[in-house]
Structure formats: C-alpha cells, structure tokens
mmCIF file of C-alpha atoms in Angstrom:
data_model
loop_
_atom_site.group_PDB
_atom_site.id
_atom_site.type_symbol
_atom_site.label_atom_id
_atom_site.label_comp_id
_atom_site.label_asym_id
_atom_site.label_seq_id
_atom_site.Cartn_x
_atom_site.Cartn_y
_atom_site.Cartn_z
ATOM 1 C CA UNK B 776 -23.981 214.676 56.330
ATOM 2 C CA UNK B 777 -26.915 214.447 58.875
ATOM 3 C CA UNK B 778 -26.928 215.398 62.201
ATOM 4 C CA UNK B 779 -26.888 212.667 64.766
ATOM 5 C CA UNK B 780 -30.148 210.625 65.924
ATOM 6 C CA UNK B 781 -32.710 212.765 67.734
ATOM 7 C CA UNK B 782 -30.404 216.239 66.566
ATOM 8 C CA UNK B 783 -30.978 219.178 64.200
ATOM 9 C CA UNK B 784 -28.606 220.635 62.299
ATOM 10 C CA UNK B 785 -26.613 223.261 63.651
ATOM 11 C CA UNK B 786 -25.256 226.934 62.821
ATOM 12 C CA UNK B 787 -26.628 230.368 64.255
ATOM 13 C CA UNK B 788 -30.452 230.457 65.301
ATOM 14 C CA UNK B 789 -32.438 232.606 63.897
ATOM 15 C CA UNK B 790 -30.739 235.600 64.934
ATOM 16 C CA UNK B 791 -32.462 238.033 62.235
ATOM 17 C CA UNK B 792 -34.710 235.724 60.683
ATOM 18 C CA UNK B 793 -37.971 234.546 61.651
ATOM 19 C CA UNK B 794 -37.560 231.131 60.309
ATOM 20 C CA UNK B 795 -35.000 228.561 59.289
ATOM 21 C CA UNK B 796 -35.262 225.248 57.344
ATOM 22 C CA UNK B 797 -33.153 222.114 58.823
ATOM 23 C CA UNK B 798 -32.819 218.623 58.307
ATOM 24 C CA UNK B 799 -33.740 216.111 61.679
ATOM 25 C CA UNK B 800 -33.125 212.562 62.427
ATOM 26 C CA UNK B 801 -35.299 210.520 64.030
ATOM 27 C CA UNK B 802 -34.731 207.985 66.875
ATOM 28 C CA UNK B 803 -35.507 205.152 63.542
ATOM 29 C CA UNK B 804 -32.739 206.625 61.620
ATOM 30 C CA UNK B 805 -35.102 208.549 59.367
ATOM 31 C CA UNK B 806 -34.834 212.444 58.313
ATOM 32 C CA UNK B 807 -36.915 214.912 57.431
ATOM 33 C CA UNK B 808 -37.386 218.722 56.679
ATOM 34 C CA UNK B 809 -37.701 220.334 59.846
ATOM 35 C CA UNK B 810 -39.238 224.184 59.298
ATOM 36 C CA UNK B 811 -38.489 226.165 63.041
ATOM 37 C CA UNK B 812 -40.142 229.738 62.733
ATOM 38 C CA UNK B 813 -40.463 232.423 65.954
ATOM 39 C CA UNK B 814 -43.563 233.851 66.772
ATOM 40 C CA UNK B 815 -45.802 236.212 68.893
ATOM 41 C CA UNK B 816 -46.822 233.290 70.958
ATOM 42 C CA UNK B 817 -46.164 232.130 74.747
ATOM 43 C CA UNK B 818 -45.949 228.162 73.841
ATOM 44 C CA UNK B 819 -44.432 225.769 71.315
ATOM 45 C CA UNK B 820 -46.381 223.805 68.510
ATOM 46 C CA UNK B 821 -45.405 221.033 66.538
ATOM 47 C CA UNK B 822 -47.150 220.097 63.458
ATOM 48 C CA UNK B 823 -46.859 218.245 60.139
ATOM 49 C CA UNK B 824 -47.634 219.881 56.758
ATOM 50 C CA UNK B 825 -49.339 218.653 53.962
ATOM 51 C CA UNK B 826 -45.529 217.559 52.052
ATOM 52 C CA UNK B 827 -44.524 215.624 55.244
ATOM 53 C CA UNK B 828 -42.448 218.691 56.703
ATOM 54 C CA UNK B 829 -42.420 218.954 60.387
ATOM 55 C CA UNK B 830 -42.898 222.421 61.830
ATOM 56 C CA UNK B 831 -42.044 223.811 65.440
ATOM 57 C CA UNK B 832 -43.498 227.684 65.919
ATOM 58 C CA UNK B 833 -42.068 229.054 69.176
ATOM 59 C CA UNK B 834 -42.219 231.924 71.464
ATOM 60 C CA UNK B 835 -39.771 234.948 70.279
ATOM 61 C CA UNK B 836 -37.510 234.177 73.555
ATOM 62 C CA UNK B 837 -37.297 230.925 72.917
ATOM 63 C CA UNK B 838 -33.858 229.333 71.913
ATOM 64 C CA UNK B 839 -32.941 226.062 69.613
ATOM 65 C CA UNK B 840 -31.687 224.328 72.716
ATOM 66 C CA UNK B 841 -35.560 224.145 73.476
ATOM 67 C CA UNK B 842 -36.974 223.972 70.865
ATOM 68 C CA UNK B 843 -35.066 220.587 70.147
ATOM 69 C CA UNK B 844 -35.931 219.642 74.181
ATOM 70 C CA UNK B 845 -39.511 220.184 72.984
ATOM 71 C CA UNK B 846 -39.346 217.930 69.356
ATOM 72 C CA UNK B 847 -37.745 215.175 71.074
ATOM 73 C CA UNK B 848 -40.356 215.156 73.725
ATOM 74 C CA UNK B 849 -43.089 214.980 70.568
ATOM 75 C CA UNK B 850 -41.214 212.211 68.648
ATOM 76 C CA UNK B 851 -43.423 209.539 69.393
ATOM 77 C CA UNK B 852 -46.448 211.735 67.929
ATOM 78 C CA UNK B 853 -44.377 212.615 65.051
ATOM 79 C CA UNK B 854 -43.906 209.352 64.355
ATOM 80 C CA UNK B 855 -47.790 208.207 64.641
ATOM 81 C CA UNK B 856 -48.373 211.279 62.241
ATOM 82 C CA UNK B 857 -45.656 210.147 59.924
ATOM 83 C CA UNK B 858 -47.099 206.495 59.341
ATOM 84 C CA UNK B 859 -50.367 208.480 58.976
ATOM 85 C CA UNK B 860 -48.599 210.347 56.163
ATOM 86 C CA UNK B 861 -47.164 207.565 54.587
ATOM 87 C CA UNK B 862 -50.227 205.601 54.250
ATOM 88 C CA UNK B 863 -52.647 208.781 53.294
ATOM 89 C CA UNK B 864 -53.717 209.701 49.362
ATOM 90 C CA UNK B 865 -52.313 213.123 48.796
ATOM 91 C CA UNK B 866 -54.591 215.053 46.425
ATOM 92 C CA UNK B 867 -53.263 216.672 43.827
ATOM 93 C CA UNK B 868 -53.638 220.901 43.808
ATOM 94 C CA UNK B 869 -55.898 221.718 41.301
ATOM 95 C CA UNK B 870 -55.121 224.353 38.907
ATOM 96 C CA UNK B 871 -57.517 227.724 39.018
ATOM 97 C CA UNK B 872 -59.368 226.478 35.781
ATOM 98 C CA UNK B 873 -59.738 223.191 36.984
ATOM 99 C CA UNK B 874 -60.871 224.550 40.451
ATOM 100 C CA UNK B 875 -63.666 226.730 38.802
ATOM 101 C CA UNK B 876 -65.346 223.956 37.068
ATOM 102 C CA UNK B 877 -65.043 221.959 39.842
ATOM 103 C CA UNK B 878 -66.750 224.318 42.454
ATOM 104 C CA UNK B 879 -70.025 225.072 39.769
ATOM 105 C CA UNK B 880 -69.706 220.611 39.545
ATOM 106 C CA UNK B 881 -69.675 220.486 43.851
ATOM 107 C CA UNK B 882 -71.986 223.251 44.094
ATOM 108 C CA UNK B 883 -75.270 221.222 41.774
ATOM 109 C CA UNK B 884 -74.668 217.979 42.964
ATOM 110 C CA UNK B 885 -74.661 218.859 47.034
ATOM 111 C CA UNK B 886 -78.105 221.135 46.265
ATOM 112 C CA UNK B 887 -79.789 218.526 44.269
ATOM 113 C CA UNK B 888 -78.845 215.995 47.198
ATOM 114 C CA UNK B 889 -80.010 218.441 50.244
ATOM 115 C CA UNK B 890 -82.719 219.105 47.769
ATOM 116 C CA UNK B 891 -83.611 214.992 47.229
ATOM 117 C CA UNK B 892 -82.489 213.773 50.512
ATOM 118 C CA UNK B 893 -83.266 216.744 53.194
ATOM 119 C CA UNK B 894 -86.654 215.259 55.210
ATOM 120 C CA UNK B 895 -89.667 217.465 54.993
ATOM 121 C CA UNK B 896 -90.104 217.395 58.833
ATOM 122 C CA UNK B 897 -86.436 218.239 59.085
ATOM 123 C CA UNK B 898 -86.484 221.687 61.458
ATOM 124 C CA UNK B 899 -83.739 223.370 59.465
ATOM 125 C CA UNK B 900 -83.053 223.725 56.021
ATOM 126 C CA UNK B 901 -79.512 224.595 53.934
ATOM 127 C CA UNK B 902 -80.047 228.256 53.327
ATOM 128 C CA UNK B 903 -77.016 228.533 51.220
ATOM 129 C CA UNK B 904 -74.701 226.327 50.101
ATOM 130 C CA UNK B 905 -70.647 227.856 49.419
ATOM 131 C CA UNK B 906 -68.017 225.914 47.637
ATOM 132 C CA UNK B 907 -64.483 227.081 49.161
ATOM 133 C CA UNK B 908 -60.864 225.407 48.760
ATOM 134 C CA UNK B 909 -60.502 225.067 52.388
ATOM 135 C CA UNK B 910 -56.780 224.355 53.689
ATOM 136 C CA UNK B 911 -57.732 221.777 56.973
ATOM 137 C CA UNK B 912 -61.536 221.055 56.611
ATOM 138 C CA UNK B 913 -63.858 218.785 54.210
ATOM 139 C CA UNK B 914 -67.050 220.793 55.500
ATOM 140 C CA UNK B 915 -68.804 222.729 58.029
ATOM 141 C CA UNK B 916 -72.241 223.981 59.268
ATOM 142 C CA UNK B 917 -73.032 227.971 60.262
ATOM 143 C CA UNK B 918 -75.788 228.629 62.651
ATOM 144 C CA UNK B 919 -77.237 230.362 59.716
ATOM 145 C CA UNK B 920 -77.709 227.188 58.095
ATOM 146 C CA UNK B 921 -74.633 227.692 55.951
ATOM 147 C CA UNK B 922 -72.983 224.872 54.820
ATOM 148 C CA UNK B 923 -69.263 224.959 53.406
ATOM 149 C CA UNK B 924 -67.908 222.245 51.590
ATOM 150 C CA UNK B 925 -64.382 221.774 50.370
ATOM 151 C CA UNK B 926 -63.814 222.223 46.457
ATOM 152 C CA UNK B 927 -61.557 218.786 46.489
ATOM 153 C CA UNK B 928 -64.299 216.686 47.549
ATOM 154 C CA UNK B 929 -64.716 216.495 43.781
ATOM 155 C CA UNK B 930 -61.716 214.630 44.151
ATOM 156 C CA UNK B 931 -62.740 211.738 46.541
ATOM 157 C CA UNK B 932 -65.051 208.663 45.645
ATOM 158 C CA UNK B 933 -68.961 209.440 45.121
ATOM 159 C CA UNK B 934 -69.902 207.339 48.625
ATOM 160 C CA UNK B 935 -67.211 209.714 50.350
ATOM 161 C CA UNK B 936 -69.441 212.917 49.167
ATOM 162 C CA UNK B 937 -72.395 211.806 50.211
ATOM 163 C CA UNK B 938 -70.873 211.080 53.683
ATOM 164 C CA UNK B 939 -70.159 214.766 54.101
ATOM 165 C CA UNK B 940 -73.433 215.481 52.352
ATOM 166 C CA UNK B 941 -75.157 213.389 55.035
ATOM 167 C CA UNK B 942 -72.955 214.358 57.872
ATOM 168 C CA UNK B 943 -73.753 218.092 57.593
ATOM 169 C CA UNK B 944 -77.671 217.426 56.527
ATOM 170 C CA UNK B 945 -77.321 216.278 60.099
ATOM 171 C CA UNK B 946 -76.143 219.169 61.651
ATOM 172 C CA UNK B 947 -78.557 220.788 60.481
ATOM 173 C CA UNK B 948 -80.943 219.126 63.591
ATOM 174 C CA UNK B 949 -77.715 218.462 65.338
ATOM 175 C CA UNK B 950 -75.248 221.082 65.723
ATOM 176 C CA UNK B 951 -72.927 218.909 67.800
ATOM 177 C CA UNK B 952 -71.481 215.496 67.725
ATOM 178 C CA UNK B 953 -73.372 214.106 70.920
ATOM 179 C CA UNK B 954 -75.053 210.403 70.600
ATOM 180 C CA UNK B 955 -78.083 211.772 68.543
ATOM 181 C CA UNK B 956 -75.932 213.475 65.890
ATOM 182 C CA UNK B 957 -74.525 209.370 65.456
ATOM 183 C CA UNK B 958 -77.678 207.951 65.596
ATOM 184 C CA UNK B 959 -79.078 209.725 63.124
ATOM 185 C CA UNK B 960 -76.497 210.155 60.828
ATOM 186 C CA UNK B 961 -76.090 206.020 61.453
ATOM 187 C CA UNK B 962 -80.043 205.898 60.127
ATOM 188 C CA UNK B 963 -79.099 207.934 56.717
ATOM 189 C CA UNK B 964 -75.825 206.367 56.369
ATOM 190 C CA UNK B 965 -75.446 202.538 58.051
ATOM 191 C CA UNK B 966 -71.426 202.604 56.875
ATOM 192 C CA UNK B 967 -70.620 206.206 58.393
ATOM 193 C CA UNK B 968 -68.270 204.883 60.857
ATOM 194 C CA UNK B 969 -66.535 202.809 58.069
ATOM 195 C CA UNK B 970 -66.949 205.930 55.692
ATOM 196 C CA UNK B 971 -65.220 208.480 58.162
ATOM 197 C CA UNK B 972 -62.305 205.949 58.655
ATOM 198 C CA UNK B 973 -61.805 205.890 55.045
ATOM 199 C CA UNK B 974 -62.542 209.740 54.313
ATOM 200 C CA UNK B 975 -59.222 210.336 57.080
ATOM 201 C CA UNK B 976 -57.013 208.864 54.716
ATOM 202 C CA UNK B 977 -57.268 211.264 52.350
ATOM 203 C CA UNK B 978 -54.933 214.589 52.627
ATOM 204 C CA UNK B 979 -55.552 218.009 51.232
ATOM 205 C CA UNK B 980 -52.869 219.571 49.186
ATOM 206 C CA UNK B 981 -52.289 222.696 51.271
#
C-alpha cells in the first residue's frame, strides 16, 4: 500500500545507513521512487535522476520529518521536472564496444567541421578536441581552447551536432553567453534558438 498524498513511507530513518529508498505520493495521486541519502553538507537538495527517481541529500543532523517539510515545499518543481521527464528521449547506455567506436566516429567528424567551418580571422583555434561520456553536459570549452564533447551526441540527429559544433566554435571568440555569443552563433546557425529547444529534450543515460 502507498503512503498517503504528499507522505513517504515510514519505518526507522536512516539510523546506520546513509541512504534509504522509499516510495512518495504526489499531491496528483502519482508515486515515485524517492532515494533520501545523508551527507557532509549544511543544506538540502532535491533532484531528479536520469530513471525518473527523485533524490533529497541532506545535512547529517537532519531528520525525515524535514526532509519531507522540504519535498513538499519542492513539489511544484518536481512536478515541472516530471512532465519534463515524461516528454524527454532517454538515450540508451551504450555498451563499452559500442562507446569506443563511437568516440573515434565523434572525434573525425567535430575536427573535420572546426577544420571546414572555423573562420580564418577567428582569434582562437580548437587546440584539442576530447571525446568523454559526460554524465550532465553535451559540451564545453577550456580556456586552453579545449573543447569536450559528449560521446552520445553520436546519438542525436546530424543538425543537433552541428549545433554543439557551432555553439562551442563560438566560444572560442566568446567565452560567455552575453548578446555577442547569440549573435554570432545566430549568424552560423539562423535555427539555434529552435535547435537548443529541441537538443533539451533529449536525456543522457546516467
């Protein structure tokens, strides 16, 4: 049986443990897995997991009776990140075969595009290009002119690549996301906006 509305389940709280798994029931009527785990931490976080699992992390002092008082006063987020859920693609974790061929696949396409597509007046360059199976980001830009892309791009549609591709060719002139990053990025890529929409539906399998 579940718990009532807005309730977790009961029993003793993590008196030895440093985490414990529990159904809880939404104000809608709905359930899901509820992780709570105790930490070295002074505040309390709430976050959803790539399976649709909710997950409160709270201080070591802290006791359920709060930790619910804290969920309940996040349900309305949970719920925006639960239609988010619903509505997402969920990639598919790729086995460590697959994931090899697909880093030395990622790895010559995104060169021979900064390669083609990088302007000769640009005023940095990709140094080095890294292929990693990152757990919460598609790419990112070092001030070494490092850029990392995410292994399951290979995964997404080709205009969704080239997004990224263009996104962090622009970094490379603007390191932040101020009005010229846009503008620019808008003269490489007209549908960016569109693009970026679509590229947040898409969930990584970590």
């Amino acid at each position: 049986m579940f718990p009532r509305s807005g309730s977790i389940s009961t029993g003793r709280f993590m008196r030895k443990a440093k985490s414990e798994r529990l159904i809880y029931e939404l104000q809608d009527g709905r359930t899901l897995p509820l992780v709570l785990k105790k930490a070295k931490r002074k505040s309390l976080k709430l976050s959803l997991d790539a399976r649709g699992r909710a997950e409160v992390t709270i201080p070591l002092s802290c006791s359920r009776k709060e930790a619910l008082r804290f969920l309940r006063s996040k349900e309305n987020w949970l719920l925006k990140q639960l239609r988010q859920y619903e509505h997402a693609v969920h990639l598919p974790l790729f086995s460590p075969e697959e994931e090899q061929i697909r880093r030395r696949l990622l790895k010559a396409e995104a060169e021979a595009f900064f390669r083609e597509k990088t302007p000769a007046s640009w005023p940095r360059k990709p140094e080095r290009i890294q292929i990693r199976a990152q757990k919460t980001r598609w790419d990112s830009c070092s001030g070494r002119n490092t850029i990392s892309l995410n292994v399951y791009l290979t995964a997404l549609p080709e205009e969704l690549r080239h997004y990224v591709f263009y996104h962090e060719m622009c970094h490379l002139k603007h390191p932040n996301h101020q009005k010229a990053f846009w503008q620019t990025l808008e003269s490489f890529c007209p549908d960016c906006r569109a693009l970026r929409r679509e590229l947040a539906r898409y969930r990584l399998p970590f």
